[in-house]
mmCIF file of C-alpha atoms and ligand atoms in Angstrom:
data_model
loop_
_atom_site.group_PDB
_atom_site.id
_atom_site.type_symbol
_atom_site.label_atom_id
_atom_site.label_comp_id
_atom_site.label_asym_id
_atom_site.label_seq_id
_atom_site.Cartn_x
_atom_site.Cartn_y
_atom_site.Cartn_z
ATOM 1 C CA MET L 1 230.964 175.336 -145.184
ATOM 2 C CA SER L 2 229.552 178.279 -147.050
ATOM 3 C CA ARG L 3 230.996 181.621 -146.050
ATOM 4 C CA LYS L 4 229.809 184.958 -147.444
ATOM 5 C CA LYS L 5 232.440 186.489 -149.695
ATOM 6 C CA LEU L 6 233.820 189.827 -148.506
ATOM 7 C CA ILE L 7 235.328 192.190 -151.060
ATOM 8 C CA ALA L 8 237.103 194.980 -149.207
ATOM 9 C CA GLY L 9 238.777 198.042 -150.698
ATOM 10 C CA ASN L 10 241.798 199.387 -148.828
ATOM 11 C CA TRP L 11 242.233 202.919 -150.115
ATOM 12 C CA LYS L 12 245.411 203.414 -148.043
ATOM 13 C CA MET L 13 246.628 207.056 -148.025
ATOM 14 C CA ASN L 14 244.742 208.057 -151.169
ATOM 15 C CA GLY L 15 241.912 210.425 -151.930
ATOM 16 C CA LEU L 16 240.668 213.960 -151.433
ATOM 17 C CA ILE L 17 237.093 214.804 -150.554
ATOM 18 C CA ALA L 18 235.624 215.557 -153.981
ATOM 19 C CA ASP L 19 237.079 212.553 -155.829
ATOM 20 C CA SER L 20 236.317 210.180 -153.002
ATOM 21 C CA ALA L 21 232.661 211.125 -152.868
ATOM 22 C CA THR L 22 232.449 210.361 -156.597
ATOM 23 C CA LEU L 23 234.289 207.054 -156.231
ATOM 24 C CA ALA L 24 232.081 205.926 -153.351
ATOM 25 C CA LYS L 25 228.920 206.962 -155.190
ATOM 26 C CA GLU L 26 229.997 205.064 -158.309
ATOM 27 C CA ILE L 27 230.733 201.929 -156.306
ATOM 28 C CA SER L 28 227.400 202.115 -154.492
ATOM 29 C CA LEU L 29 225.493 202.471 -157.786
ATOM 30 C CA ASN L 30 227.469 199.693 -159.480
ATOM 31 C CA VAL L 31 226.737 197.198 -156.743
ATOM 32 C CA LYS L 32 223.025 197.928 -156.458
ATOM 33 C CA ASN L 33 222.195 194.350 -157.338
ATOM 34 C CA LEU L 34 224.707 192.745 -155.063
ATOM 35 C CA LYS L 35 224.511 188.958 -154.869
ATOM 36 C CA PRO L 36 223.151 187.897 -151.487
ATOM 37 C CA ASN L 37 226.303 185.903 -150.866
ATOM 38 C CA THR L 38 228.681 188.854 -151.276
ATOM 39 C CA GLU L 39 229.508 191.755 -148.972
ATOM 40 C CA VAL L 40 231.346 194.894 -150.018
ATOM 41 C CA LEU L 41 233.396 197.192 -147.820
ATOM 42 C CA VAL L 42 235.469 200.301 -148.465
ATOM 43 C CA CYS L 43 238.151 201.524 -146.067
ATOM 44 C CA PRO L 44 239.130 205.133 -146.827
ATOM 45 C CA PRO L 45 241.545 207.251 -144.791
ATOM 46 C CA PHE L 46 240.168 208.901 -141.623
ATOM 47 C CA THR L 47 239.593 212.313 -143.253
ATOM 48 C CA LEU L 48 237.196 210.778 -145.778
ATOM 49 C CA LEU L 49 235.073 208.597 -143.496
ATOM 50 C CA THR L 50 232.238 211.096 -143.147
ATOM 51 C CA THR L 51 232.207 212.004 -146.838
ATOM 52 C CA VAL L 52 232.211 208.377 -147.927
ATOM 53 C CA LYS L 53 229.576 207.433 -145.360
ATOM 54 C CA LYS L 54 227.296 210.094 -146.843
ATOM 55 C CA ALA L 55 228.000 208.991 -150.403
ATOM 56 C CA LEU L 56 227.159 205.382 -149.491
ATOM 57 C CA ARG L 57 223.844 206.264 -147.863
ATOM 58 C CA GLY L 58 221.113 203.866 -148.948
ATOM 59 C CA SER L 59 223.566 201.329 -150.405
ATOM 60 C CA LYS L 60 224.707 197.999 -149.031
ATOM 61 C CA VAL L 61 228.374 198.970 -149.198
ATOM 62 C CA MET L 62 229.889 199.060 -145.719
ATOM 63 C CA LEU L 63 232.423 201.480 -144.280
ATOM 64 C CA GLY L 64 235.687 200.610 -142.541
ATOM 65 C CA ALA L 65 238.898 202.273 -141.372
ATOM 66 C CA GLN L 66 242.550 201.286 -141.672
ATOM 67 C CA ASP L 67 243.807 201.405 -138.086
ATOM 68 C CA CYS L 68 242.828 202.358 -134.543
ATOM 69 C CA HIS L 69 244.337 202.942 -131.108
ATOM 70 C CA ILE L 70 243.960 200.613 -128.132
ATOM 71 C CA GLU L 71 242.421 203.242 -125.861
ATOM 72 C CA GLU L 72 238.917 204.633 -125.816
ATOM 73 C CA LYS L 73 240.103 208.254 -125.530
ATOM 74 C CA GLY L 74 242.831 210.392 -124.015
ATOM 75 C CA ALA L 75 246.212 211.983 -124.562
ATOM 76 C CA HIS L 76 247.334 210.232 -127.750
ATOM 77 C CA THR L 77 248.084 212.938 -130.271
ATOM 78 C CA GLY L 78 247.425 211.910 -133.820
ATOM 79 C CA ASP L 79 245.639 208.673 -132.950
ATOM 80 C CA ILE L 80 242.046 207.584 -133.520
ATOM 81 C CA SER L 81 240.040 205.491 -131.083
ATOM 82 C CA PRO L 82 237.828 202.586 -132.143
ATOM 83 C CA TYR L 83 234.874 204.402 -130.555
ATOM 84 C CA MET L 84 235.483 207.360 -132.873
ATOM 85 C CA LEU L 85 235.404 204.988 -135.829
ATOM 86 C CA LYS L 86 232.165 203.445 -134.649
ATOM 87 C CA ASP L 87 230.776 206.939 -134.142
ATOM 88 C CA ALA L 88 231.757 207.865 -137.719
ATOM 89 C CA GLY L 89 229.738 204.926 -139.052
ATOM 90 C CA CYS L 90 232.436 202.286 -139.466
ATOM 91 C CA GLU L 91 231.598 198.621 -139.179
ATOM 92 C CA TYR L 92 235.122 197.334 -139.762
ATOM 93 C CA VAL L 93 238.727 198.262 -139.083
ATOM 94 C CA ILE L 94 241.799 196.828 -140.795
ATOM 95 C CA LEU L 95 244.548 195.995 -138.268
ATOM 96 C CA GLY L 96 248.152 194.883 -138.574
ATOM 97 C CA HIS L 97 248.527 195.640 -142.263
ATOM 98 C CA SER L 98 252.108 194.922 -143.308
ATOM 99 C CA GLU L 99 252.594 198.611 -144.093
ATOM 100 C CA ARG L 100 251.773 199.416 -140.454
ATOM 101 C CA ARG L 101 253.862 196.520 -139.169
ATOM 102 C CA THR L 102 256.788 197.949 -141.166
ATOM 103 C CA ASP L 103 256.245 201.736 -141.042
ATOM 104 C CA HIS L 104 255.068 201.868 -137.419
ATOM 105 C CA LYS L 105 256.838 198.809 -136.023
ATOM 106 C CA GLU L 106 253.522 197.240 -135.010
ATOM 107 C CA THR L 107 254.021 193.907 -133.250
ATOM 108 C CA ASN L 108 251.646 190.962 -132.977
ATOM 109 C CA ALA L 109 251.007 191.933 -129.349
ATOM 110 C CA LEU L 110 249.982 195.455 -130.326
ATOM 111 C CA VAL L 111 247.752 194.208 -133.152
ATOM 112 C CA LYS L 112 246.096 191.863 -130.666
ATOM 113 C CA ALA L 113 245.489 194.708 -128.193
ATOM 114 C CA LYS L 114 244.044 196.856 -130.977
ATOM 115 C CA ALA L 115 241.772 194.017 -132.065
ATOM 116 C CA GLN L 116 240.568 193.539 -128.489
ATOM 117 C CA ALA L 117 239.783 197.260 -128.182
ATOM 118 C CA ALA L 118 238.056 197.402 -131.568
ATOM 119 C CA ILE L 119 235.861 194.380 -130.835
ATOM 120 C CA LYS L 120 234.967 195.880 -127.454
ATOM 121 C CA ALA L 121 233.893 199.057 -129.262
ATOM 122 C CA GLY L 122 231.595 197.010 -131.492
ATOM 123 C CA LEU L 123 233.740 196.939 -134.622
ATOM 124 C CA LYS L 124 234.650 193.937 -136.737
ATOM 125 C CA VAL L 125 238.356 193.517 -137.366
ATOM 126 C CA ILE L 126 240.320 192.472 -140.427
ATOM 127 C CA ILE L 127 243.642 191.174 -139.130
ATOM 128 C CA CYS L 128 246.393 191.068 -141.758
ATOM 129 C CA VAL L 129 249.210 188.538 -141.926
ATOM 130 C CA GLY L 130 251.724 187.607 -144.593
ATOM 131 C CA GLU L 131 255.333 186.714 -145.258
ATOM 132 C CA THR L 132 258.058 188.773 -146.945
ATOM 133 C CA LEU L 133 259.841 187.595 -150.078
ATOM 134 C CA THR L 134 262.897 186.520 -148.058
ATOM 135 C CA GLU L 135 260.698 184.497 -145.753
ATOM 136 C CA ARG L 136 258.868 182.885 -148.682
ATOM 137 C CA GLU L 137 262.127 181.994 -150.416
ATOM 138 C CA ALA L 138 263.359 180.440 -147.175
ATOM 139 C CA GLY L 139 260.242 178.235 -147.152
ATOM 140 C CA LYS L 140 258.824 180.016 -144.108
ATOM 141 C CA ALA L 141 255.412 181.220 -145.344
ATOM 142 C CA PHE L 142 253.481 178.768 -143.139
ATOM 143 C CA GLU L 143 255.645 179.366 -140.079
ATOM 144 C CA VAL L 144 255.462 183.167 -140.311
ATOM 145 C CA THR L 145 251.716 183.371 -140.887
ATOM 146 C CA GLU L 146 251.093 180.853 -138.099
ATOM 147 C CA LYS L 147 253.073 182.945 -135.631
ATOM 148 C CA GLN L 148 251.241 186.109 -136.712
ATOM 149 C CA ILE L 149 247.813 184.484 -136.374
ATOM 150 C CA LYS L 150 248.620 183.013 -132.956
ATOM 151 C CA GLY L 151 250.087 186.303 -131.718
ATOM 152 C CA SER L 152 247.612 188.786 -133.231
ATOM 153 C CA LEU L 153 244.192 187.226 -132.673
ATOM 154 C CA PRO L 154 242.542 188.032 -129.355
ATOM 155 C CA ASN L 155 240.636 185.388 -127.404
ATOM 156 C CA GLU L 156 237.451 187.346 -128.123
ATOM 157 C CA SER L 157 237.719 186.583 -131.855
ATOM 158 C CA THR L 158 234.760 184.809 -133.414
ATOM 159 C CA ALA L 159 233.737 184.286 -137.029
ATOM 160 C CA ALA L 160 231.283 187.158 -136.613
ATOM 161 C CA ASN L 161 233.770 189.775 -135.402
ATOM 162 C CA THR L 162 237.051 188.737 -137.045
ATOM 163 C CA VAL L 163 238.240 188.330 -140.626
ATOM 164 C CA ILE L 164 241.787 187.324 -141.584
ATOM 165 C CA ALA L 165 243.559 188.816 -144.594
ATOM 166 C CA TYR L 166 246.490 186.854 -145.994
ATOM 167 C CA GLU L 167 248.637 189.374 -147.824
ATOM 168 C CA PRO L 168 252.052 188.128 -148.947
ATOM 169 C CA VAL L 169 254.169 191.267 -148.567
ATOM 170 C CA TRP L 170 255.953 190.627 -151.882
ATOM 171 C CA ALA L 171 252.615 190.763 -153.723
ATOM 172 C CA ILE L 172 251.353 194.060 -152.303
ATOM 173 C CA GLY L 173 251.377 196.843 -154.870
ATOM 174 C CA THR L 174 253.969 195.014 -156.952
ATOM 175 C CA GLY L 175 251.755 193.518 -159.658
ATOM 176 C CA LYS L 176 252.994 190.078 -158.543
ATOM 177 C CA THR L 177 250.185 187.853 -157.342
ATOM 178 C CA ALA L 178 250.476 184.549 -155.546
ATOM 179 C CA THR L 179 249.237 181.797 -157.849
ATOM 180 C CA PRO L 180 245.784 180.577 -156.826
ATOM 181 C CA ALA L 181 247.367 177.277 -155.735
ATOM 182 C CA ASP L 182 250.074 178.969 -153.635
ATOM 183 C CA ALA L 183 247.551 181.299 -152.029
ATOM 184 C CA GLU L 184 245.153 178.425 -151.339
ATOM 185 C CA ALA L 185 247.955 176.423 -149.684
ATOM 186 C CA VAL L 186 248.590 179.229 -147.192
ATOM 187 C CA HIS L 187 244.864 179.850 -146.662
ATOM 188 C CA ALA L 188 244.314 176.161 -145.916
ATOM 189 C CA HIS L 189 247.207 176.274 -143.460
ATOM 190 C CA ILE L 190 245.771 179.374 -141.788
ATOM 191 C CA ARG L 191 242.439 177.570 -141.441
ATOM 192 C CA LYS L 192 244.248 174.722 -139.621
ATOM 193 C CA VAL L 193 245.933 177.213 -137.297
ATOM 194 C CA LEU L 194 242.538 178.813 -136.636
ATOM 195 C CA VAL L 195 241.161 175.408 -135.625
ATOM 196 C CA GLN L 196 243.909 175.184 -132.995
ATOM 197 C CA LYS L 197 243.407 178.769 -131.887
ATOM 198 C CA CYS L 198 239.601 179.138 -131.918
ATOM 199 C CA GLY L 199 238.171 175.638 -132.312
ATOM 200 C CA LYS L 200 236.622 173.981 -135.334
ATOM 201 C CA ALA L 201 233.219 175.658 -135.257
ATOM 202 C CA ILE L 202 234.666 179.180 -135.364
ATOM 203 C CA ALA L 203 237.534 178.300 -137.719
ATOM 204 C CA SER L 204 235.240 176.798 -140.335
ATOM 205 C CA ARG L 205 233.153 179.976 -140.454
ATOM 206 C CA MET L 206 235.894 182.614 -140.192
ATOM 207 C CA ARG L 207 236.629 184.342 -143.486
ATOM 208 C CA ILE L 208 240.147 184.482 -144.885
ATOM 209 C CA LEU L 209 240.676 187.140 -147.567
ATOM 210 C CA TYR L 210 243.523 187.218 -150.067
ATOM 211 C CA GLY L 211 245.316 190.516 -150.701
ATOM 212 C CA GLY L 212 248.198 191.447 -152.987
ATOM 213 C CA SER L 213 247.696 192.784 -156.523
ATOM 214 C CA MET L 214 244.216 191.332 -156.844
ATOM 215 C CA LYS L 215 242.622 192.672 -160.027
ATOM 216 C CA PRO L 216 239.792 191.812 -162.442
ATOM 217 C CA ALA L 217 242.101 189.537 -164.462
ATOM 218 C CA ASN L 218 243.065 187.268 -161.554
ATOM 219 C CA ALA L 219 240.191 187.654 -159.096
ATOM 220 C CA ALA L 220 237.894 184.913 -160.387
ATOM 221 C CA GLU L 221 240.518 182.193 -160.107
ATOM 222 C CA LEU L 222 241.679 183.316 -156.669
ATOM 223 C CA LEU L 223 238.134 183.651 -155.332
ATOM 224 C CA ALA L 224 237.247 180.189 -156.631
ATOM 225 C CA GLN L 225 239.682 178.537 -154.192
ATOM 226 C CA GLU L 226 238.091 176.643 -151.348
ATOM 227 C CA ASN L 227 239.624 178.709 -148.538
ATOM 228 C CA ILE L 228 239.705 182.131 -150.205
ATOM 229 C CA ASP L 229 236.664 183.971 -148.911
ATOM 230 C CA GLY L 230 237.177 187.356 -150.492
ATOM 231 C CA GLY L 231 239.795 189.977 -151.215
ATOM 232 C CA LEU L 232 241.506 192.931 -149.583
ATOM 233 C CA ILE L 233 242.183 195.127 -152.552
ATOM 234 C CA GLY L 234 244.473 198.144 -152.668
ATOM 235 C CA GLY L 235 245.279 199.682 -156.058
ATOM 236 C CA ALA L 236 242.337 198.190 -157.952
ATOM 237 C CA SER L 237 239.854 199.449 -155.345
ATOM 238 C CA LEU L 238 240.601 203.037 -156.352
ATOM 239 C CA LYS L 239 238.985 202.551 -159.768
ATOM 240 C CA SER L 240 235.273 201.889 -159.557
ATOM 241 C CA ALA L 241 235.234 199.832 -162.778
ATOM 242 C CA ASP L 242 238.012 197.504 -161.572
ATOM 243 C CA PHE L 243 236.615 197.177 -158.065
ATOM 244 C CA THR L 244 233.151 196.430 -159.460
ATOM 245 C CA ALA L 245 234.555 193.863 -161.880
ATOM 246 C CA ILE L 246 236.233 192.075 -158.955
ATOM 247 C CA ILE L 247 232.997 192.149 -156.945
ATOM 248 C CA GLU L 248 231.164 190.612 -159.885
ATOM 249 C CA THR L 249 233.565 187.676 -160.074
ATOM 250 C CA ALA L 250 232.772 186.668 -156.473
ATOM 251 C CA LYS L 251 230.337 183.773 -156.258
HETATM 252 P P1 PGA H 301 247.359 195.972 -153.592
HETATM 253 O O1 PGA H 301 247.251 196.177 -152.004
HETATM 254 O O2 PGA H 301 246.031 195.401 -154.050
HETATM 255 O O3 PGA H 301 247.607 197.343 -154.142
HETATM 256 O O4 PGA H 301 248.483 195.030 -153.844
HETATM 257 C C1 PGA H 301 246.582 195.257 -151.178
HETATM 258 C C2 PGA H 301 246.715 195.666 -149.737
HETATM 259 O O5 PGA H 301 247.827 196.038 -149.328
HETATM 260 O O6 PGA H 301 245.745 195.611 -148.973
#
């Protein structure tokens, strides 16, 4: 089953207006001759969405956000609705990142409700799952990711509106990367869980990204694995040369 590779940059809480416009412009110029089988996405913080959207004008690079609320509008101070993201030009939203699950106590049920709301608003969702180091050492990587997938994916999920990101928590921002074989083992397991959850036709087309210290030096080998359909990249997505080099390794 051929699935288009998706290389997504998660800028997290980084960037001011001037630098971000430059970064986005550089990325859009670097990927002018994007391979037809690769898609590129950048997910800046909310304050930069408009700036980055402008800087990406005329390029194939897509825009995404890093979180959204479950409601369309209303009295939710400090929150952003999926309709606002759509209005700002986003195509994607990252949901259930481990940093949000930890910092904001986001549960699978909440991630699922957010995904439902985002899909209803016309966004595509990137739902993140992944085990902690303690869970991995206890041999629970499959069990934990399975529970997260089953609890966080809404019934509305299809291969067209949902992407999974497997991000082992111990590999995020630490410089430690899962070996391609270890990552592939979890990805293959996730694909099996998706068959149970969404049926074979959807599961075989749904993309599963790897995230956790992906960089130019390890991207090619990770992206060559059968069930690794792209990357969710934090640190290395903040440098246009590194992000571009990763994009170029995707086949
Ligand atoms: P990292 O972050 O590439 O800096 O490890 C990945 C992520 O958390 O999405």
